[in-house]
Amino acid sequence: MFKKVLIANRGEIACRVMRTAHALGVRSVAVFSDADAGAPHVLMADEAVRIGLPPARDSYLNAQAILDAARRSGADALHPGYGFLSERADFAQACLDAGLVFIGPPPAAMRAMGGKAEAKRRMVDAGVPTVPGYFGQDGDQDQGDERLIAEAAKLGLPLLVKAVAGGGGRGMRLVRSFDELPQALTAARRESESAFGDGTLMLERLIEHGRHIEIQVFADSHGNCVHLGERDCSAQRRRQKVIEESPSPVVSAAMREAMGRDAVAAALAVGYVGAGTVEFIVDAEMRHYFLEMNTRLQVEHPVTERVTGFDLVEWQLRIAAGEPLPVAQHQVQLRGHAIEARLYAEDPYDHFAPQTGRIGHWRPQAALHAAGVGAGSGVGPGLGNPCALRIDHGIAEGQSVTPHYDAMVAKLIVHGSDRDDAIRRLVAALEDTPLLGLKHNGRYLADLLRHDAFRGAQMHTALLDEWVAAGEPINQPPEPDDNTWFIAAAALALRQGSAARPASVASFDLTLRSGDTQRVFRATVSPRSTTLRQAGREALVSGFAWADHTLNLTLDGVHQGCTAWWDGAAVHLARHGAAFVFSEPSPYPDTARSDDPTRACSPVAGIIAQLLVSVGDRVVVAGQQLASVEAMKMEMWLIARAAGTVSAVHRAAQDPVATGDLVIELVAKET
């Protein structure tokens, strides 16, 4: 076994690898960008090396800096995690050349499977069913738009334009009209070059309403290979997974055997060693087709750990050290049901726009305690209560979520005796683990788990996006109920030092705002209790106590307790699995002029990826694209809201922007 392992990654996956390394008596080395100095993965490691070369988003892609960190720290092995350099065959080879053990597959296997087009060609040769597409067959890899458009015409619509390199939905565009194809090619190529350093594209027919089901495989250097069952990852938005579960609620034993057999054949065909995931798309007739193989550990690996009882990171380390697989195929059994929910810093009620900001409250250990497990026992997949909650994360209170990295901040995983049991436990876990300080999808996840379509196993990869277009109620933001308004009013009226509480009067008016809604309360304060009146309701508040992010009071004789965090004069309340922000409205007018159609402001914090206009250019119609902002693996467009002429451009390509920053100004066309 290794003495010291460097983890070339960040966040929850770096922390995850370190936990198993420490359990095995292996020392860990973290690397960090300037944006991550002081992050939990840095503090958790035995040693940490700065690789914070600007820009921060590129630090973890600096192979030479990472190899130098391994040399300086004396690491004898390197774990790449997922994302960043994890699927770069040249990086794996560079590790071997530097005398490091790369905890992953051989570079040759990564090359064969890391490029989606080459992997498709290999699978056709191996007899594994694949989706029709243009993969540059017979050595023809013409990447000109003219050739790709011609091949698209042969395939027909709808189709997917996909980056050959990488994963996670980067460099992927759905095309339903040939008019959309040129722009889709340009955008996918640019995004892939930015994320993976490779703009090579392929085309693939879209299987409408398909299910995304993947098989976890493991192979050792002694010729053995097994699969560990399937994961259903059909709940996705914008081709990004949201909820994963194992086993799939729609896969039969016979189908599991067939998919497992094809996945093992795929791994053996390329001489695979280590952990890998073979992804399939399943059509309405339950026929499966090879999509790609991820030559690394997956974000959703914990659900497989929960139902098998195996620590997959331990398997990775032992196999990389030359040990054989610990079990044969007949010894793999799936027990119970596991579900994972990805907590994203995003606004699910505004097209899943990524969010940035400071974390005001995040205490997952409280949820672990409520679930009956210790703060550490939620990690080891085979330890403790078989129904225990597990929370994988790499964030902390006071830390800022930046636009440089993926929007996922944590994963909540439960293991239940059956699917209904797991769903119930995960909903409770989401409600018991509030994150305050920035918008996130926690309430959306709980509502999705409760939705009839999810409970009825009716999910497919496009359903969540279809719900957005159709205005499904799950995409409407939750509103605070009356009790929550009264609790917030009590908090603002009674908190010591609050500007809402005049020192010299017993009765006063309090105006409160949450979102676009505003209410006026009349507060009457006495030594033992406070009366709040609003819209015909009178409520008596007593026993008000505030301590360490917990607010307690008695409202009309009923004790109420909730998590609360003060951000200046605003109070953030966690109630019913949702986070609400209450504050007194400013007496000064809003000068942002966000409703001005001649001003195009950034919808998110990120980087200007593309500018399509310059000063003096004409904007012919409202709806014309002006610029795009890249943030957290997503590209968002600034759209003209009026025709006119560009009068000012305040940012250049690759410039950073904050949410709401003015980017482009127009002089409106006279009518």
XYZ file of C-alpha atoms in Angstrom:
671
model
C 0.000 0.000 0.000
C 1.084 3.557 -0.647
C 2.564 5.792 2.032
C 1.277 9.113 0.731
C -1.363 9.958 -1.893
C -1.834 13.338 -3.545
C -5.456 14.126 -4.479
C -5.481 16.260 -7.624
C -8.942 17.661 -6.990
C -11.013 19.764 -4.619
C -14.255 19.885 -2.644
C -16.270 16.875 -1.566
C -14.434 14.311 -3.716
C -11.047 15.329 -2.274
C -12.480 14.978 1.241
C -14.052 11.637 0.290
C -10.762 10.166 -0.935
C -8.914 11.456 2.122
C -11.317 9.729 4.522
C -10.616 6.311 3.049
C -6.884 7.023 2.752
C -6.721 7.967 6.428
C -8.731 4.876 7.392
C -6.099 2.760 5.607
C -3.209 4.574 7.296
C -2.223 6.411 4.117
C -1.149 10.061 4.346
C -2.864 12.588 2.073
C -1.704 15.670 0.195
C -4.140 18.337 -0.992
C -3.620 20.883 -3.735
C -5.496 24.171 -3.791
C -6.120 27.254 -5.871
C -6.101 30.732 -4.409
C -9.911 30.625 -4.417
C -9.788 27.499 -2.205
C -7.232 28.577 0.382
C -8.668 27.506 3.730
C -11.271 25.190 2.160
C -12.204 22.005 4.093
C -10.223 19.690 1.804
C -7.102 21.753 2.478
C -7.592 21.644 6.254
C -8.393 17.924 6.224
C -5.206 16.848 4.435
C -1.957 15.936 6.155
C -0.166 18.320 3.797
C -1.334 20.894 1.258
C 0.413 22.587 -1.656
C -0.718 25.788 -3.348
C -1.170 25.607 -7.114
C -3.138 28.864 -7.255
C -2.030 30.147 -10.607
C -4.474 32.664 -12.105
C -7.136 32.320 -13.251
C -8.346 30.242 -10.304
C -10.616 28.069 -12.442
C -7.592 26.742 -14.350
C -5.399 25.882 -11.343
C -6.584 22.267 -11.112
C -5.885 21.848 -14.835
C -2.217 22.771 -14.439
C -0.642 19.330 -14.786
C 2.915 20.524 -14.282
C 2.064 22.365 -11.054
C 0.312 19.268 -9.706
C 3.202 16.969 -10.591
C 5.583 19.428 -8.959
C 3.399 19.370 -5.822
C 3.643 15.575 -5.752
C 7.421 15.740 -6.056
C 7.778 18.377 -3.333
C 5.511 16.512 -0.920
C 7.040 13.093 -1.544
C 3.761 11.466 -2.641
C 4.125 8.050 -4.236
C 0.639 7.912 -5.805
C -1.929 10.324 -7.221
C -5.737 10.097 -7.136
C -7.398 12.333 -9.763
C -10.952 12.335 -8.338
C -13.407 13.280 -11.079
C -13.512 16.201 -13.500
C -10.424 18.334 -14.174
C -7.539 16.028 -15.239
C -9.154 12.734 -14.202
C -9.778 11.521 -17.764
C -6.666 12.939 -19.434
C -4.581 10.052 -20.716
C -1.579 12.325 -21.212
C -1.752 13.340 -17.551
C -1.947 9.701 -16.445
C 1.123 8.975 -18.566
C 2.933 11.996 -17.126
C 2.282 10.642 -13.623
C 3.801 7.282 -14.573
C 6.780 9.021 -16.202
C 7.311 10.968 -12.974
C 7.434 7.743 -10.939
C 3.937 8.147 -9.480
C 1.256 5.475 -9.394
C -1.828 6.862 -11.131
C -4.893 5.604 -9.252
C -6.962 5.003 -12.342
C -6.928 3.013 -15.573
C -3.895 2.651 -17.858
C -3.389 5.543 -20.302
C -4.131 3.246 -23.263
C -7.541 2.329 -21.824
C -8.256 5.999 -21.104
C -7.433 6.904 -24.695
C -9.689 4.152 -26.000
C -12.638 5.129 -23.813
C -11.885 8.777 -23.014
C -12.749 9.892 -26.529
C -16.424 9.159 -27.025
C -16.056 8.633 -30.777
C -13.201 6.144 -30.424
C -15.116 4.389 -27.644
C -18.149 4.020 -29.916
C -16.009 2.464 -32.632
C -14.508 0.043 -30.110
C -17.940 -0.948 -28.811
C -19.244 -1.633 -32.313
C -16.287 -3.982 -32.815
C -16.965 -5.648 -29.438
C -20.635 -6.244 -30.252
C -21.990 -3.840 -27.630
C -25.167 -2.068 -28.867
C -24.616 1.644 -29.611
C -26.773 4.617 -30.599
C -26.483 5.582 -34.311
C -24.234 8.578 -34.886
C -21.271 10.119 -36.675
C -18.091 9.165 -34.858
C -15.531 9.678 -37.628
C -15.780 6.087 -38.805
C -12.957 4.416 -40.732
C -10.435 6.987 -39.629
C -12.382 9.877 -41.157
C -12.417 12.603 -38.514
C -13.359 15.619 -40.601
C -14.430 18.319 -38.111
C -15.491 20.976 -40.592
C -18.983 22.386 -40.104
C -19.885 21.461 -43.666
C -19.113 17.784 -43.043
C -20.866 17.714 -39.671
C -23.972 19.356 -41.121
C -24.000 16.801 -43.967
C -23.711 13.901 -41.513
C -26.487 15.396 -39.383
C -28.754 15.397 -42.427
C -28.099 11.653 -42.838
C -28.881 10.936 -39.175
C -32.036 13.041 -38.983
C -33.466 14.968 -36.070
C -33.494 15.312 -33.145
C -29.813 14.769 -32.432
C -27.102 15.647 -29.944
C -23.898 17.501 -30.687
C -21.394 16.142 -28.168
C -17.825 16.871 -27.186
C -15.632 13.823 -27.723
C -13.621 14.601 -24.581
C -14.702 14.992 -20.968
C -18.161 14.559 -19.504
C -20.686 16.144 -17.142
C -22.765 17.575 -19.990
C -20.051 20.027 -21.086
C -19.875 20.603 -24.819
C -23.319 19.089 -25.451
C -26.181 20.678 -27.386
C -29.621 19.354 -28.335
C -30.652 20.157 -31.905
C -34.275 19.881 -33.038
C -34.047 22.105 -36.116
C -31.330 22.276 -38.767
C -31.401 26.055 -38.347
C -30.040 25.536 -34.816
C -27.165 23.307 -35.923
C -24.444 25.868 -36.896
C -24.784 27.729 -33.609
C -24.879 24.441 -31.668
C -21.623 23.333 -33.309
C -19.929 26.637 -32.486
C -21.121 26.688 -28.866
C -20.310 23.019 -28.172
C -16.848 23.339 -29.722
C -16.042 26.496 -27.728
C -17.305 25.011 -24.455
C -15.368 21.782 -24.978
C -12.157 23.622 -25.784
C -12.568 25.717 -22.619
C -13.349 22.748 -20.360
C -11.168 19.979 -21.803
C -8.701 21.627 -24.187
C -10.216 19.640 -27.065
C -12.933 20.921 -29.394
C -13.490 17.659 -31.297
C -17.196 16.892 -31.763
C -19.410 13.945 -32.643
C -23.089 13.570 -33.530
C -25.577 11.160 -32.034
C -29.254 10.465 -32.629
C -31.370 11.447 -29.651
C -33.419 8.687 -28.090
C -36.503 10.564 -26.990
C -37.610 10.086 -23.385
C -34.735 7.708 -22.702
C -33.586 6.599 -19.274
C -29.950 7.050 -18.268
C -28.769 3.855 -16.596
C -25.126 3.118 -15.878
C -23.165 0.110 -14.696
C -20.286 0.337 -12.214
C -17.381 -1.903 -13.251
C -14.085 -2.758 -11.572
C -11.126 -4.566 -13.105
C -7.772 -5.535 -11.622
C -4.351 -6.089 -13.186
C -4.783 -9.867 -12.935
C -7.451 -10.139 -15.630
C -10.511 -10.080 -13.355
C -13.502 -7.814 -13.932
C -16.858 -7.505 -12.162
C -19.842 -5.197 -12.256
C -21.562 -3.847 -9.139
C -25.066 -3.398 -10.485
C -26.713 -0.354 -11.979
C -27.522 3.226 -11.076
C -30.520 5.064 -12.491
C -29.536 8.670 -13.282
C -32.572 9.689 -15.356
C -33.481 12.732 -13.211
C -31.460 15.407 -15.015
C -31.690 19.088 -15.877
C -29.711 20.445 -18.806
C -28.028 17.038 -19.167
C -26.718 17.316 -15.596
C -27.717 14.649 -13.076
C -29.807 15.719 -10.076
C -30.852 12.495 -8.306
C -29.352 9.009 -8.674
C -30.475 5.709 -7.217
C -29.518 2.049 -7.033
C -30.946 -0.303 -8.004
C -33.010 1.156 -10.837
C -36.755 0.839 -10.219
C -37.291 -0.310 -13.837
C -34.440 -2.798 -14.362
C -35.262 -6.502 -14.057
C -32.800 -9.160 -12.963
C -32.471 -10.365 -16.573
C -31.825 -6.828 -17.862
C -29.263 -6.225 -15.093
C -27.426 -9.374 -16.145
C -27.441 -8.357 -19.827
C -26.271 -4.788 -19.156
C -23.641 -6.030 -16.715
C -22.364 -8.510 -19.277
C -22.058 -5.759 -21.913
C -20.350 -3.411 -19.443
C -17.764 -6.029 -18.469
C -17.185 -6.827 -22.149
C -16.635 -3.119 -22.806
C -14.017 -2.895 -20.042
C -12.181 -6.060 -21.094
C -12.118 -4.911 -24.739
C -9.764 -2.055 -23.838
C -7.650 -3.730 -21.134
C -9.287 -1.732 -18.365
C -7.962 -1.607 -14.775
C -9.592 0.191 -11.849
C -13.007 1.846 -11.422
C -15.092 2.751 -14.440
C -18.684 3.486 -15.319
C -20.333 2.287 -18.509
C -23.251 4.547 -19.362
C -26.272 3.335 -21.320
C -29.376 5.030 -22.668
C -32.505 2.875 -22.431
C -35.426 3.426 -24.805
C -39.154 2.960 -24.248
C -38.878 -0.723 -25.203
C -36.189 -1.174 -22.502
C -33.429 -1.727 -25.062
C -30.050 -0.440 -23.878
C -27.415 1.332 -25.975
C -23.842 2.234 -25.049
C -23.327 5.980 -24.578
C -19.817 6.291 -23.168
C -17.485 5.055 -20.473
C -16.314 7.366 -17.715
C -12.780 6.261 -16.909
C -12.880 7.430 -13.298
C -14.918 7.377 -10.119
C -18.371 8.934 -10.513
C -20.097 11.608 -8.435
C -22.854 9.090 -7.702
C -20.617 6.210 -6.541
C -21.985 6.391 -2.925
C -25.301 4.766 -3.880
C -23.389 1.746 -5.174
C -21.360 1.682 -1.968
C -24.540 1.708 0.085
C -26.264 -1.211 -1.645
C -23.126 -3.364 -1.979
C -21.368 -2.523 1.306
C -18.044 -1.971 -0.535
C -15.803 1.094 -0.187
C -15.030 1.854 -3.840
C -12.179 4.239 -3.039
C -10.524 1.497 -0.995
C -10.921 -0.807 -3.985
C -9.267 1.828 -6.179
C -6.286 2.137 -3.855
C -5.815 -1.607 -3.430
C -6.108 -2.355 -7.155
C -3.668 0.437 -7.990
C -1.277 -1.138 -5.471
C -1.462 -4.410 -7.411
C -3.954 -6.371 -5.320
C -6.642 -8.542 -6.975
C -10.361 -7.785 -6.749
C -11.660 -8.777 -3.294
C -14.771 -10.570 -4.638
C -15.958 -12.573 -7.637
C -19.115 -11.697 -9.569
C -21.320 -14.218 -7.759
C -20.411 -12.611 -4.427
C -21.832 -9.204 -5.420
C -25.294 -8.706 -3.939
C -27.476 -5.598 -3.836
C -29.221 -4.989 -0.512
C -31.957 -2.434 0.034
C -32.227 0.804 -1.921
C -29.989 3.893 -1.971
C -30.716 7.370 -3.321
C -28.403 10.372 -3.687
C -29.486 13.995 -4.099
C -27.052 16.623 -5.393
C -27.274 19.936 -3.565
C -26.481 22.642 -6.119
C -25.838 26.355 -5.603
C -28.424 27.295 -8.209
C -31.883 28.823 -8.492
C -34.172 26.012 -9.684
C -36.982 28.549 -10.112
C -34.985 30.668 -12.581
C -33.861 28.091 -15.169
C -31.372 26.593 -12.699
C -29.132 29.663 -12.888
C -25.927 29.120 -10.862
C -25.519 31.149 -7.681
C -22.523 32.503 -5.812
C -22.115 33.967 -2.354
C -21.053 33.379 1.221
C -22.278 30.362 3.172
C -23.955 31.665 6.310
C -25.170 28.392 7.836
C -24.147 24.815 7.013
C -24.068 22.189 9.783
C -24.606 18.706 8.335
C -23.444 17.095 11.573
C -26.788 18.136 13.108
C -28.689 16.151 10.466
C -26.414 13.152 10.996
C -27.117 13.331 14.721
C -30.870 13.550 14.069
C -30.591 10.463 11.851
C -28.958 8.525 14.684
C -25.400 8.429 13.361
C -22.221 10.153 14.432
C -20.656 12.937 12.421
C -18.103 10.563 10.933
C -20.097 7.367 10.522
C -22.017 8.757 7.574
C -18.890 8.228 5.480
C -17.905 4.580 5.542
C -20.423 2.764 3.318
C -20.405 -0.469 5.317
C -20.345 1.034 8.810
C -22.999 1.585 11.434
C -26.728 1.767 10.850
C -27.533 0.274 7.414
C -30.150 2.997 6.947
C -27.782 5.769 8.054
C -27.685 9.127 6.350
C -24.432 10.015 4.626
C -23.441 13.553 3.628
C -20.445 14.109 1.355
C -19.406 17.754 1.134
C -16.432 20.078 1.026
C -17.859 23.395 2.183
C -17.957 25.277 5.484
C -19.640 28.255 7.086
C -18.011 31.510 6.060
C -16.648 30.026 2.844
C -17.644 31.646 -0.456
C -19.066 29.729 -3.383
C -17.328 31.188 -6.439
C -18.186 31.004 -10.155
C -14.949 29.159 -10.944
C -16.098 25.594 -10.240
C -19.041 23.238 -10.451
C -22.270 24.363 -8.759
C -22.581 21.143 -6.698
C -21.733 21.843 -3.050
C -22.841 18.623 -1.308
C -24.430 15.202 -1.744
C -26.982 13.642 0.598
C -27.237 9.856 0.428
C -29.578 7.511 2.256
C -29.927 3.731 2.321
C -33.360 2.311 3.048
C -34.887 -1.128 3.300
C -36.780 -0.395 0.067
C -37.321 2.521 -2.334
C -40.223 4.113 -0.438
C -38.200 3.957 2.775
C -35.205 5.611 1.086
C -37.346 8.384 -0.438
C -38.928 9.206 2.924
C -35.549 9.308 4.668
C -33.960 11.496 1.997
C -36.798 14.036 2.077
C -36.365 14.293 5.860
C -32.599 14.656 5.480
C -32.993 17.534 3.010
C -35.365 19.318 5.385
C -33.018 18.741 8.335
C -29.903 20.052 6.544
C -30.559 23.707 5.734
C -28.003 25.724 3.793
C -28.424 29.467 4.320
C -26.720 32.388 2.640
C -27.302 31.716 -1.049
C -29.967 30.182 -3.235
C -29.883 26.416 -3.765
C -32.068 23.531 -4.906
C -32.713 21.825 -1.557
C -36.492 22.385 -1.491
C -36.735 21.518 -5.205
C -35.025 18.176 -4.545
C -37.465 17.338 -1.757
C -40.431 18.281 -3.955
C -39.025 16.155 -6.795
C -38.657 13.137 -4.518
C -42.301 13.578 -3.470
C -43.525 14.034 -7.048
C -45.763 11.331 -8.502
C -43.517 11.017 -11.580
C -40.475 10.210 -9.462
C -42.286 7.959 -7.025
C -43.886 6.171 -9.976
C -40.483 5.603 -11.675
C -41.550 7.629 -14.723
C -38.445 9.817 -15.022
C -36.559 10.279 -18.288
C -33.611 12.519 -19.106
C -35.672 15.356 -20.635
C -38.561 15.436 -18.174
C -37.262 18.132 -15.800
C -36.518 20.448 -18.739
C -39.984 19.753 -20.150
C -41.475 20.729 -16.801
C -39.709 24.099 -16.988
C -41.201 24.779 -20.418
C -44.651 23.608 -19.325
C -44.704 25.620 -16.086
C -45.036 22.545 -13.864
C -45.861 23.612 -10.274
C -42.582 22.140 -8.991
C -40.825 24.991 -10.824
C -42.711 27.646 -8.859
C -40.791 28.984 -5.838
C -42.287 28.192 -2.424
C -43.876 31.081 -0.575
C -43.589 31.595 3.193
C -46.794 30.770 5.042
C -48.444 33.123 7.565
C -46.644 31.614 10.555
C -43.284 32.089 8.849
C -44.102 35.753 8.219
C -45.017 36.237 11.889
C -41.850 34.442 13.049
C -39.743 36.697 10.806
C -41.571 39.777 12.071
C -40.910 38.713 15.668
C -37.240 38.158 14.886
C -36.828 41.605 13.350
C -38.913 43.341 16.016
C -37.339 41.702 19.074
C -33.714 41.048 18.188
C -31.449 43.216 20.328
C -29.867 45.979 18.292
C -32.389 45.660 15.465
C -33.116 48.895 13.610
C -36.735 47.775 13.434
C -37.115 48.125 17.218
C -37.263 51.773 18.360
C -35.877 52.152 21.869
C -38.372 54.713 23.142
C -41.776 53.336 22.062
C -43.785 50.252 22.937
C -45.786 50.122 19.691
C -44.471 50.642 16.187
C -45.053 49.642 12.571
C -42.735 47.155 10.894
C -42.620 46.784 7.105
C -41.279 43.428 5.998
C -40.309 42.159 2.548
C -39.585 38.691 1.219
C -38.982 38.414 -2.507
C -41.568 40.573 -4.248
C -44.061 40.428 -1.366
C -44.357 43.070 1.326
C -46.390 43.106 4.563
C -46.840 45.708 7.302
C -47.066 44.559 10.966
C -48.043 46.477 14.075
C -45.834 45.384 16.969
C -46.633 46.047 20.627
C -43.786 45.070 22.935
C -44.126 44.389 26.671
C -41.666 42.842 29.170
C -43.212 39.346 28.976
C -44.734 39.141 25.509
C -45.204 40.880 22.189
C -48.346 41.256 20.093
C -48.117 41.316 16.303
C -51.042 42.403 14.134
C -51.267 42.051 10.363
C -54.192 41.777 7.908
C -56.774 41.045 10.594
C -54.666 38.489 12.493
C -53.374 39.143 15.995
C -50.647 36.837 17.294
C -49.090 36.662 20.746
C -45.330 36.007 20.865
C -43.515 34.952 24.041
C -40.392 33.069 25.068
C -38.316 34.675 22.313
C -34.749 33.297 22.351
C -31.970 33.534 19.840
C -28.701 31.594 20.098
C -26.192 30.064 17.701
C -28.286 30.104 14.516
C -31.367 28.803 16.333
C -34.521 30.846 16.856
C -37.104 29.726 19.426
C -40.378 31.377 20.379
C -43.965 30.600 21.295
C -46.527 31.805 18.751
C -50.150 31.749 19.945
C -49.306 29.084 22.515
C -47.416 26.807 20.109
C -43.654 26.521 20.390
C -41.869 27.260 17.119
C -38.206 26.585 16.420
C -36.208 27.058 13.248
C -32.720 27.627 11.928
C -31.998 31.308 11.360
C -29.018 33.350 10.231
C -28.598 37.100 10.259
C -26.958 38.706 7.241
C -26.674 42.317 8.257
C -30.247 43.577 8.697
C -31.784 40.597 6.857
C -32.785 37.332 8.488
C -32.623 33.990 6.642
C -35.107 31.404 7.969
C -35.190 27.681 7.179
C -38.784 26.428 7.296
C -40.400 23.339 5.757
C -37.257 22.531 3.793
C -37.104 25.976 2.167
C -34.976 29.046 2.882
C -36.633 32.469 3.044
C -35.008 35.895 3.386
C -36.819 38.724 5.191
C -35.726 42.329 5.523
C -37.073 45.830 5.848
C -37.299 47.522 2.428
C -34.871 50.340 1.806
C -36.359 53.844 1.904
C -34.185 54.767 -1.070
C -35.261 54.095 -4.679
C -33.703 51.192 -6.568
C -31.202 52.639 -9.039
C -30.258 49.350 -10.684
C -32.877 49.923 -13.416
C -33.063 46.185 -14.064
C -36.325 46.815 -15.934
C -34.612 49.101 -18.469
C -34.664 47.236 -21.817
C -31.637 49.165 -23.067
C -29.344 47.717 -20.391
C -28.103 44.104 -20.629
C -26.798 42.907 -17.269
C -25.120 39.638 -16.351
C -27.633 37.089 -15.038
C -24.956 35.320 -12.964
C -21.451 35.768 -11.606
C -18.960 34.267 -14.021
C -16.722 34.942 -17.009
C -17.684 36.633 -20.276
C -17.320 33.702 -22.683
C -18.358 35.448 -25.887
C -19.231 38.970 -27.074
C -21.275 39.099 -30.257
C -21.616 42.891 -30.574
C -19.435 45.994 -30.554
C -20.151 49.685 -30.141
C -22.111 50.920 -33.141
C -23.575 47.507 -34.062
C -27.284 47.360 -34.805
C -29.552 45.106 -32.789
C -32.269 44.290 -35.262
C -34.891 42.685 -33.025
C -35.608 42.027 -29.369
C -34.402 38.531 -28.467
C -31.091 38.832 -30.331
C -28.138 37.285 -28.478
C -25.577 39.849 -27.313
C -23.086 37.959 -25.125
C -22.710 34.804 -23.074
C -21.514 34.304 -19.508
C -19.906 31.037 -18.409
C -20.385 30.049 -14.776
C -20.231 26.726 -12.964
C -20.219 24.541 -16.085
C -23.112 26.462 -17.661
C -23.345 29.064 -20.411
C -26.025 31.739 -20.028
C -26.955 34.331 -22.647
C -27.601 38.052 -22.408
C -30.571 38.730 -24.690
C -31.571 42.103 -26.120
C -34.947 43.247 -24.829
C -35.282 45.954 -27.453
C -34.038 46.783 -30.946
C -31.509 49.573 -31.251
C -27.812 50.413 -31.555
C -25.030 49.342 -29.184
C -23.808 52.484 -27.398
C -21.416 50.938 -24.848
C -19.739 47.606 -24.069
C -18.413 47.522 -20.501
C -16.685 44.125 -20.513
C -14.327 42.215 -22.815
C -14.200 38.484 -23.496
C -12.819 36.515 -20.510
C -13.516 39.393 -18.107
C -15.113 38.402 -14.756
C -18.583 39.730 -13.930
C -20.794 39.707 -10.852
C -24.523 39.078 -10.880
C -26.271 42.199 -12.144
C -23.150 43.846 -13.606
C -23.919 46.074 -16.574
C -22.330 44.571 -19.704
C -23.939 46.226 -22.750
C -25.984 49.392 -23.282
C -28.217 50.220 -26.234
C -29.816 53.312 -27.688
C -33.343 52.151 -28.378
C -34.623 52.251 -31.948
C -37.080 55.072 -32.484
C -40.608 53.937 -33.241
